[in-house]
Coordinates of C-alpha atoms and ligand atoms in Angstrom, one line a residue:
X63 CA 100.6 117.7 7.1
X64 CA 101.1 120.1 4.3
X65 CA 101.2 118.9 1.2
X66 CA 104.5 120.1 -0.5
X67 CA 104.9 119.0 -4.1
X68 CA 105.4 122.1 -6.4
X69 CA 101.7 122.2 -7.8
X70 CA 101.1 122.8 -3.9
X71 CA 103.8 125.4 -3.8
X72 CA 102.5 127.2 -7.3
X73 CA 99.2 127.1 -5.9
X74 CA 100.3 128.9 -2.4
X75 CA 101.9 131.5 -4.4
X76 CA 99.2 132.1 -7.3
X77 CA 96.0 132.1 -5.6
X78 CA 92.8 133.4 -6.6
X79 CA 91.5 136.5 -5.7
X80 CA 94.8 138.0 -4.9
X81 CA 94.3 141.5 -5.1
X82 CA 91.4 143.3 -2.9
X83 CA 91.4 146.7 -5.4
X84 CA 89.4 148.9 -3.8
X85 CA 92.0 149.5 -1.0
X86 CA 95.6 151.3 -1.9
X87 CA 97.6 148.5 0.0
X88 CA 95.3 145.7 -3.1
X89 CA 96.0 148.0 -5.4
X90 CA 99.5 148.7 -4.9
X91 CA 100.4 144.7 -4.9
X92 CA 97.9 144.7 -8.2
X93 CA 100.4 147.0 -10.1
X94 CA 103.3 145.6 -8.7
X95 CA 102.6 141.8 -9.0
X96 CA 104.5 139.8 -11.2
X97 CA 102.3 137.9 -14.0
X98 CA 101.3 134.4 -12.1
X99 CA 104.2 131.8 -12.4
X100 CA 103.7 130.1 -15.7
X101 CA 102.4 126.7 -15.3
X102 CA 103.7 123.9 -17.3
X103 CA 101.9 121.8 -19.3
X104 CA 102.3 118.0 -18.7
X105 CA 101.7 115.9 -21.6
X106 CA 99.2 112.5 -20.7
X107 CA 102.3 110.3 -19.7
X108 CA 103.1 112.3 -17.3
X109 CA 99.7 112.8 -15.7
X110 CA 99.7 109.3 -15.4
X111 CA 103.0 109.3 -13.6
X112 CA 101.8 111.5 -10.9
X113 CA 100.8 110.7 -7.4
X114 CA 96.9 111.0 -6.4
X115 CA 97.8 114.0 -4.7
X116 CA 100.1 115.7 -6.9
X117 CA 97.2 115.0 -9.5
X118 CA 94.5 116.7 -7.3
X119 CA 97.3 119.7 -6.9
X120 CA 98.3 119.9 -10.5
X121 CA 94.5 119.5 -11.5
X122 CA 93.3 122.3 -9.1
X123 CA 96.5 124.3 -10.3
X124 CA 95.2 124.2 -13.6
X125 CA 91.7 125.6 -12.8
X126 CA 93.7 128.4 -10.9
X127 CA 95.3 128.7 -14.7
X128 CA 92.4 128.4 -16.8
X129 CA 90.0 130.5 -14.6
X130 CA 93.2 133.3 -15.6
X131 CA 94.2 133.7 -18.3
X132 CA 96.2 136.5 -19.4
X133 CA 94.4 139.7 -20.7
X134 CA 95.0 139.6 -24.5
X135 CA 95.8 143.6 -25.9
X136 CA 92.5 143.3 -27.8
X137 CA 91.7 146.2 -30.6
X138 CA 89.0 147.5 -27.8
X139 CA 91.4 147.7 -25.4
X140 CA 94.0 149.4 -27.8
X141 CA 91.0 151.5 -29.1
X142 CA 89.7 152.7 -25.1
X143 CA 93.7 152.9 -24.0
X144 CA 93.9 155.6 -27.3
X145 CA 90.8 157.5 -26.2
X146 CA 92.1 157.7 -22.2
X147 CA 95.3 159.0 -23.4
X148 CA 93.8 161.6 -25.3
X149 CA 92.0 162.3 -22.5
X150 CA 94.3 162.5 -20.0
X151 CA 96.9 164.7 -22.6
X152 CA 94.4 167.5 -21.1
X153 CA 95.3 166.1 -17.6
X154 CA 98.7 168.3 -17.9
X155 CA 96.6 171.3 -17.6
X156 CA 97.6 172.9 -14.2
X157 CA 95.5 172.1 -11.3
X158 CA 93.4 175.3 -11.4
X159 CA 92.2 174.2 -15.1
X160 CA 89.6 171.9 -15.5
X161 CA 90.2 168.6 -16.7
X162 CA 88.1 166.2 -19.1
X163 CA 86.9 163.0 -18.0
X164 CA 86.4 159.4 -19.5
X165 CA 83.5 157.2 -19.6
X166 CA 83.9 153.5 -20.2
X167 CA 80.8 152.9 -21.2
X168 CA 78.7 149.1 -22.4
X169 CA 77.1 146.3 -22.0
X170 CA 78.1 143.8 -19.5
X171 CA 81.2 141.4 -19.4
X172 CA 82.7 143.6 -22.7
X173 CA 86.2 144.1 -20.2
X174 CA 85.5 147.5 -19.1
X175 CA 87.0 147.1 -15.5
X176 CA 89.6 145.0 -17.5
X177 CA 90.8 148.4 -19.4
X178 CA 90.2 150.6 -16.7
X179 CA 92.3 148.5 -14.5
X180 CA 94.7 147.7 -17.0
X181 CA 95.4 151.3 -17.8
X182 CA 95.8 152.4 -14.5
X183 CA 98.2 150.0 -13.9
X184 CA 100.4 151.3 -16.5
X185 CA 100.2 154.6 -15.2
X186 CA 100.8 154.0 -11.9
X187 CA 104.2 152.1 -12.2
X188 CA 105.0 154.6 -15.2
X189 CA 104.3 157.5 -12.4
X190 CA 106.0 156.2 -10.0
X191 CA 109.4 155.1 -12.2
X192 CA 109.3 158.7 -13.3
X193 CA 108.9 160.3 -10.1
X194 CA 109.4 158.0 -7.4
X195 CA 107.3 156.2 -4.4
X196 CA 107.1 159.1 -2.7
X197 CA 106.2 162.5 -3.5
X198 CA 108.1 165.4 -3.2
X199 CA 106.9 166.2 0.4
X200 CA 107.2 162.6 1.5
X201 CA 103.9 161.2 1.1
X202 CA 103.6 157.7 -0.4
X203 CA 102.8 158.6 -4.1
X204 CA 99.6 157.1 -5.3
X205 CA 98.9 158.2 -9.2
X206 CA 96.0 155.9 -9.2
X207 CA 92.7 155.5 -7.1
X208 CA 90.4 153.0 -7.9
X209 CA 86.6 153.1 -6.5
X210 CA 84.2 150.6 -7.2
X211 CA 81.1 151.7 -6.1
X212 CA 77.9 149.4 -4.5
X213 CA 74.4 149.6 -4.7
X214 CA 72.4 152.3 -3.4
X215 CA 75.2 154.4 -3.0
X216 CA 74.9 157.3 -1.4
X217 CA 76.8 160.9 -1.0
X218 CA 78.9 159.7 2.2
X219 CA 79.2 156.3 0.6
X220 CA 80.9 158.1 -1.8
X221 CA 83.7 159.8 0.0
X222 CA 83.9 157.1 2.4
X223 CA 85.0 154.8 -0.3
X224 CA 87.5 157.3 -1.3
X225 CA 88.6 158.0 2.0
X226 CA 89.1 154.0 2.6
X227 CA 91.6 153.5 -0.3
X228 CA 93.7 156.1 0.8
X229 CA 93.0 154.4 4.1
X230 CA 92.7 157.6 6.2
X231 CA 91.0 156.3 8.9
X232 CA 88.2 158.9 10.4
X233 CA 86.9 157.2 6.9
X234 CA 83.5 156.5 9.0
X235 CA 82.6 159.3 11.3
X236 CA 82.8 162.5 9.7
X237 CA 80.4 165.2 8.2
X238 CA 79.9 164.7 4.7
X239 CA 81.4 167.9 3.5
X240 CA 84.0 167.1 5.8
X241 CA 84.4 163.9 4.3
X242 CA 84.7 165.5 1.2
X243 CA 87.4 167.8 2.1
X244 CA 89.1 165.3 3.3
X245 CA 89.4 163.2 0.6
X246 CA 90.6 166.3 -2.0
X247 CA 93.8 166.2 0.6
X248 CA 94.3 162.7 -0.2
X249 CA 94.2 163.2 -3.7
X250 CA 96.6 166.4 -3.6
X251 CA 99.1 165.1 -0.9
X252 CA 99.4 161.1 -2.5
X253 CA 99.6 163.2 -6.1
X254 CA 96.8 161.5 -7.7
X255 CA 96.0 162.0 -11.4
X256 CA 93.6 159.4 -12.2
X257 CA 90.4 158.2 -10.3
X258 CA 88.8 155.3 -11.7
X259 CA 84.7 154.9 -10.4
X260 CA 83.9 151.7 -11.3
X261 CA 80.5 150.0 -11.2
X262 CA 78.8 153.9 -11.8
X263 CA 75.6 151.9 -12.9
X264 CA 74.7 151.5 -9.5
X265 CA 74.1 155.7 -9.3
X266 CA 70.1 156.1 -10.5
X267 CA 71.2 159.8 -12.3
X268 CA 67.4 159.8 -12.5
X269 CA 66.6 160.0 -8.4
X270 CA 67.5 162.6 -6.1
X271 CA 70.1 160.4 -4.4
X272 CA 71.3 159.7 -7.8
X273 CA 71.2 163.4 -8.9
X274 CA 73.3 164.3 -5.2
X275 CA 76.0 161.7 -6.1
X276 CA 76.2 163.3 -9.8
X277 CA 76.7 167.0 -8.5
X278 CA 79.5 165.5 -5.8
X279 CA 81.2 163.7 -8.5
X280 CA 81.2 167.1 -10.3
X281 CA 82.5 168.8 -7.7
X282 CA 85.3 166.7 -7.3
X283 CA 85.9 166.8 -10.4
X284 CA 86.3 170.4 -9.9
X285 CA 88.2 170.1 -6.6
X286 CA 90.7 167.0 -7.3
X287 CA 93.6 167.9 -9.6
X288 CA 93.1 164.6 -11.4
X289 CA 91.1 162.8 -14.5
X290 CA 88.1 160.6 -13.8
X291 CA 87.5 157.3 -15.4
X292 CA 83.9 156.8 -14.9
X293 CA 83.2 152.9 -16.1
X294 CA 79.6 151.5 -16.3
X295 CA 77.0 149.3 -18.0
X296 CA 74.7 151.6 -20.2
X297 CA 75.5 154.7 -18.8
X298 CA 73.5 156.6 -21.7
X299 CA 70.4 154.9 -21.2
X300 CA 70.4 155.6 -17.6
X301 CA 70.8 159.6 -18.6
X302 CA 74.1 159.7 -16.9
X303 CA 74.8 162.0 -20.2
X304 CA 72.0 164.0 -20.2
X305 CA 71.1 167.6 -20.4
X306 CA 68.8 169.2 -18.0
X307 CA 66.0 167.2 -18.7
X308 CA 64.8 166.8 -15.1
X309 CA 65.1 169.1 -12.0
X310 CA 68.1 171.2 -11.9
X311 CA 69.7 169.0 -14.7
X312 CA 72.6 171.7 -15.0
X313 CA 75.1 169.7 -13.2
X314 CA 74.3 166.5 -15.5
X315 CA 74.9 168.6 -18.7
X316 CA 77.8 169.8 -17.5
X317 CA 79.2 166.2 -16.5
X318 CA 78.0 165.2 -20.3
X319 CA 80.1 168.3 -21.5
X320 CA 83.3 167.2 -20.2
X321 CA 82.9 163.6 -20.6
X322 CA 84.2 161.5 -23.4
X323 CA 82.4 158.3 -24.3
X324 CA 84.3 155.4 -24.4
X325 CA 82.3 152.8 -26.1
X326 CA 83.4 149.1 -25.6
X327 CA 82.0 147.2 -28.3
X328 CA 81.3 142.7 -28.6
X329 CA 83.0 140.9 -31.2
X330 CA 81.3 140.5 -34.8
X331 CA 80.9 138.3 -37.5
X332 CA 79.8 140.9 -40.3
X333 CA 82.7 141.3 -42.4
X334 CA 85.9 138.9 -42.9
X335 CA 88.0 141.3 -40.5
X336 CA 85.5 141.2 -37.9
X337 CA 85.7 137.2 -37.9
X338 CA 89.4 137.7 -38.2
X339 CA 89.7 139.5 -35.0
X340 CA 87.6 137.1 -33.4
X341 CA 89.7 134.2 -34.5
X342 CA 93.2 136.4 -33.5
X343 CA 91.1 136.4 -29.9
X344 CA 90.7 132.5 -29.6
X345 CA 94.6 131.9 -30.7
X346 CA 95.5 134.8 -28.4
X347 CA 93.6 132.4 -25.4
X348 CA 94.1 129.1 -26.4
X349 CA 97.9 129.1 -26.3
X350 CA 97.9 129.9 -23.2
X351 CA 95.5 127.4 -22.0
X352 CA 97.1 124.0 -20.1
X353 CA 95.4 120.6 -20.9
X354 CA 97.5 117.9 -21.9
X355 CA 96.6 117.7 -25.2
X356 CA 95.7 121.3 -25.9
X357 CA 97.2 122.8 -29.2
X358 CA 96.9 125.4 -32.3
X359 CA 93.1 125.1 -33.9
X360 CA 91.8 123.4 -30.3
X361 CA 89.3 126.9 -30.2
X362 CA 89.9 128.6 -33.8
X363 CA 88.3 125.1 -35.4
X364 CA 85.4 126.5 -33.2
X365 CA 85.2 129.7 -34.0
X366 CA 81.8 129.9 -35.3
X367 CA 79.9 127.6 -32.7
X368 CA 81.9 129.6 -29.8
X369 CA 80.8 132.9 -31.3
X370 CA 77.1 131.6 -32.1
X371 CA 77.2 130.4 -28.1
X372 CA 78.7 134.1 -26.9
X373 CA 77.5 136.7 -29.2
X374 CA 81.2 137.9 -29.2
X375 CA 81.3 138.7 -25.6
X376 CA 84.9 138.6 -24.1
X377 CA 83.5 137.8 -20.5
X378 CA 80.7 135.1 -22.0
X379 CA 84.0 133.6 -23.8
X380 CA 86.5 133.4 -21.3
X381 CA 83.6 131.9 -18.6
X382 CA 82.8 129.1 -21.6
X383 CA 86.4 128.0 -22.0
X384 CA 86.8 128.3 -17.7
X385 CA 84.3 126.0 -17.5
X386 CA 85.1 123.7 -20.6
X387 CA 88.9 122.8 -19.6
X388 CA 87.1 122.0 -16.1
X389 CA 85.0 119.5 -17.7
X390 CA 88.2 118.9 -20.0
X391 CA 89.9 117.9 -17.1
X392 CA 87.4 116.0 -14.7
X393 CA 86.3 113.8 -17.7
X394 CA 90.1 113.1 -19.4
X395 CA 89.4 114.8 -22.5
X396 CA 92.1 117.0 -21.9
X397 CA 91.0 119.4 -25.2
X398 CA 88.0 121.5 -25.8
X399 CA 86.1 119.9 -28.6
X400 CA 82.5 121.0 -29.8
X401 CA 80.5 118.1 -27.8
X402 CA 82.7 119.3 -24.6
X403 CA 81.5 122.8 -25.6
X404 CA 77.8 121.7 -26.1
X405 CA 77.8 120.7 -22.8
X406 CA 78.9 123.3 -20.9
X407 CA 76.2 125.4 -19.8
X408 CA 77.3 129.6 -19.1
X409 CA 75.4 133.0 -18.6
X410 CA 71.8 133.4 -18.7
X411 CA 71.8 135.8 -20.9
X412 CA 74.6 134.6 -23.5
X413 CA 72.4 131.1 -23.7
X414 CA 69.0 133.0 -24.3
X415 CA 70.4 134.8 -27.3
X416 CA 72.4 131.6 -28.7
X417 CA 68.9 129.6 -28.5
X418 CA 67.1 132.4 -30.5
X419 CA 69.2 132.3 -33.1
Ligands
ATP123 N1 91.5 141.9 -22.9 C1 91.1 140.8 -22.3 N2 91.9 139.7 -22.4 C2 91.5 138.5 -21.9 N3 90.3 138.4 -21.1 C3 89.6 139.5 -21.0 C4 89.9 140.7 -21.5 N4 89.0 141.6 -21.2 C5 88.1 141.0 -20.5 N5 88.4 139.7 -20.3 C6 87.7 138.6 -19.7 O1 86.3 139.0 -19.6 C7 85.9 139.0 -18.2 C8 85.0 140.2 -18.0 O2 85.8 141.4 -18.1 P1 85.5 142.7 -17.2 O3 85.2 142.3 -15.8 O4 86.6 143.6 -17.5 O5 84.2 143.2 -17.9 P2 83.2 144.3 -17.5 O6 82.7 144.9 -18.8 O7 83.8 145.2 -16.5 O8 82.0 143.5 -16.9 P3 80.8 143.9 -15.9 O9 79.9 144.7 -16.8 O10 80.3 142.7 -15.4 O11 81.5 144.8 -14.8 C9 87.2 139.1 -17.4 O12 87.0 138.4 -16.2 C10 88.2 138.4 -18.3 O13 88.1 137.0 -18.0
MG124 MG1 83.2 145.6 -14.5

């Protein structure tokens, strides 16, 4: 029998892993989803009041909550958002004008896809409130395309992906230059104006295949009458900037000379403003955050000891406190203290750096 108590019922409706991006059908429920249904926090009498199953509900509801939390407008996502608009502004140029492009550029788990994402959102519904879901010759209007890309990608990986979000479906048996072609037509006839390539540290800009994939991108760029967001983790150290220093480098140097850098830099704890942002951070998350006997100062208190443990890293952060109101919750503790914070083990890297220090 299925279990129908309303945990049961929040869970069916805010699952994890709701949204599969890379297609136009994920993507199109991303931007049009409603935030997940608030969750309420129950206070200890009441845990105690519920059945074992409505517990087990509630409790797994609440990982659902905790794994989720919203995105907070951080000042790098205020500062990447300014920098895309900018970039974009040039976007109005007509279609036989070449456009800029943006590059989301650092080190892991700093919310790059977060902003990229986030962004194109926006734009999307703003698009499609301005203009409507279809566009003027009756295709369903897609402002925003959103390819992440997988290792060892290739040319005709490439398009394919593009091809599959638009989800034309000759996606796998065409010519590569027919591929290509193809996929400008999706772009023109869905109206797209921003292409998001997400995961770009999987091109080697270093290796022919890499070099092939940097050219195509460039020539897309030429082709598609729309702004690229290219996101990736250290970007400038794999060269994906540079300027002729290998081979026929042209086509690099001419991808670095319409590219804008977007850095996205880790929280700091140089200057009484930098710890002030950090703290703004934690109050941002921890209001949000349901354990029974959660409240204000539950992760500013620890803003030192969770900064020491993260380096400052958004992603490292929100993983920590994931797994702390897990432990908060299996044990009873139903806060995050610093001994339930000592014990809660997270990235390999974040852990190296807070033991060296
Ligand atoms: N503005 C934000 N508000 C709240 N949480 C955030 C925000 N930005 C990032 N996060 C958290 O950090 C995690 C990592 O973010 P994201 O995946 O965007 O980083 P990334 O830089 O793309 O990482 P990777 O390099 O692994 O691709 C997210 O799952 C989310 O939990
Ligand atoms: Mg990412």
């Amino acid at each position: 029998m299925i279990s129908s108590n309303r945990w049961a019922q929040w869970l069916a409706t805010n699952d994890t892993n709701r949204f599969v991006l890379s297609r136009k059908q994920g993507w199109h429920e991303f931007v049009h989803s409603a935030r997940r249904d608030p969750l309420e926090r129950l206070s200890r009498d009441e845990l105690d009041e519920l059945g074992e199953e409505e517990r087990e509900d509630y409790d797994e509801a609440r990982r659902v909550w905790n794994a989720n939390l919203p995105t907070v407008k951080t000042q790098q996502l205020t500062d990447a958002y300014d920098v895309i608009d900018q970039v974009m502004a040039s976007g109005r140029r007509d279609g036989d004008r070449l456009r800029g492009s943006v590059v989301i550029d650092a080190a892991p788990g700093l919310g790059k896809t977060t902003i990229a994402t986030r962004y194109g959102r926006d734009l999307h519904r703003r698009e499609v409130r301005r203009h409507g879901p279809r566009t003027r010759v009756g295709h369903q209007r897609l402002p925003v395309a959103f390819i992440p890309l997988s290792s060892e990608i290739t040319l005709k990986g490439l398009n394919v992906k593009l091809l599959e979000f638009f989800g034309h479906a000759a996606a796998e048996r065409a010519t590569s230059p027919r591929l290509a072609s193809m996929a400008v037509d999706c772009v023109v006839s869905c109206e797209t104006r921003l292409i998001i390539i997400d995961e770009l540290h999987f091109v080697d800009f270093r290796h022919r295949r890499g070099i092939e994939v940097s050219n195509h991108l460039k020539s897309l760029a030429n082709e598609m009458p729309a702004t690229f967001v290219y996101v990736g983790v250290g970007l400038q150290e794999r060269r994906f900037f540079d300027e002729g220093l290998i081979g026929d480098g042209a086509a690099l140097a001419q991808t670095a000379r319409r590219a804008t850098r977007c850095p996205v830099t880790p929280y700091t704890n140089d200057s009484p403003a930098a710890a002030r942002a950090w703290t703004d951070l934690l109050a941002a998350l921890e209001q949000h955050v349901v354990l029974a006997d959660a409240g204000p100062g539950m992760l500013t208190d620890l803003a030192s000891e969770l900064f020491r443990r993260t380096q400052g890293h958004i992603g490292s952060l929100t993983t920590l406190i994931e797994r702390a109101c897990d432990q908060a919750i299996r044990t009873g503790a139903e806060t995050i203290t610093d001994t339930l914070v000592a014990s809660v083990s997270i990235d390999n890297a974040a852990t190296a750096r807070a033991n060296a220090k």
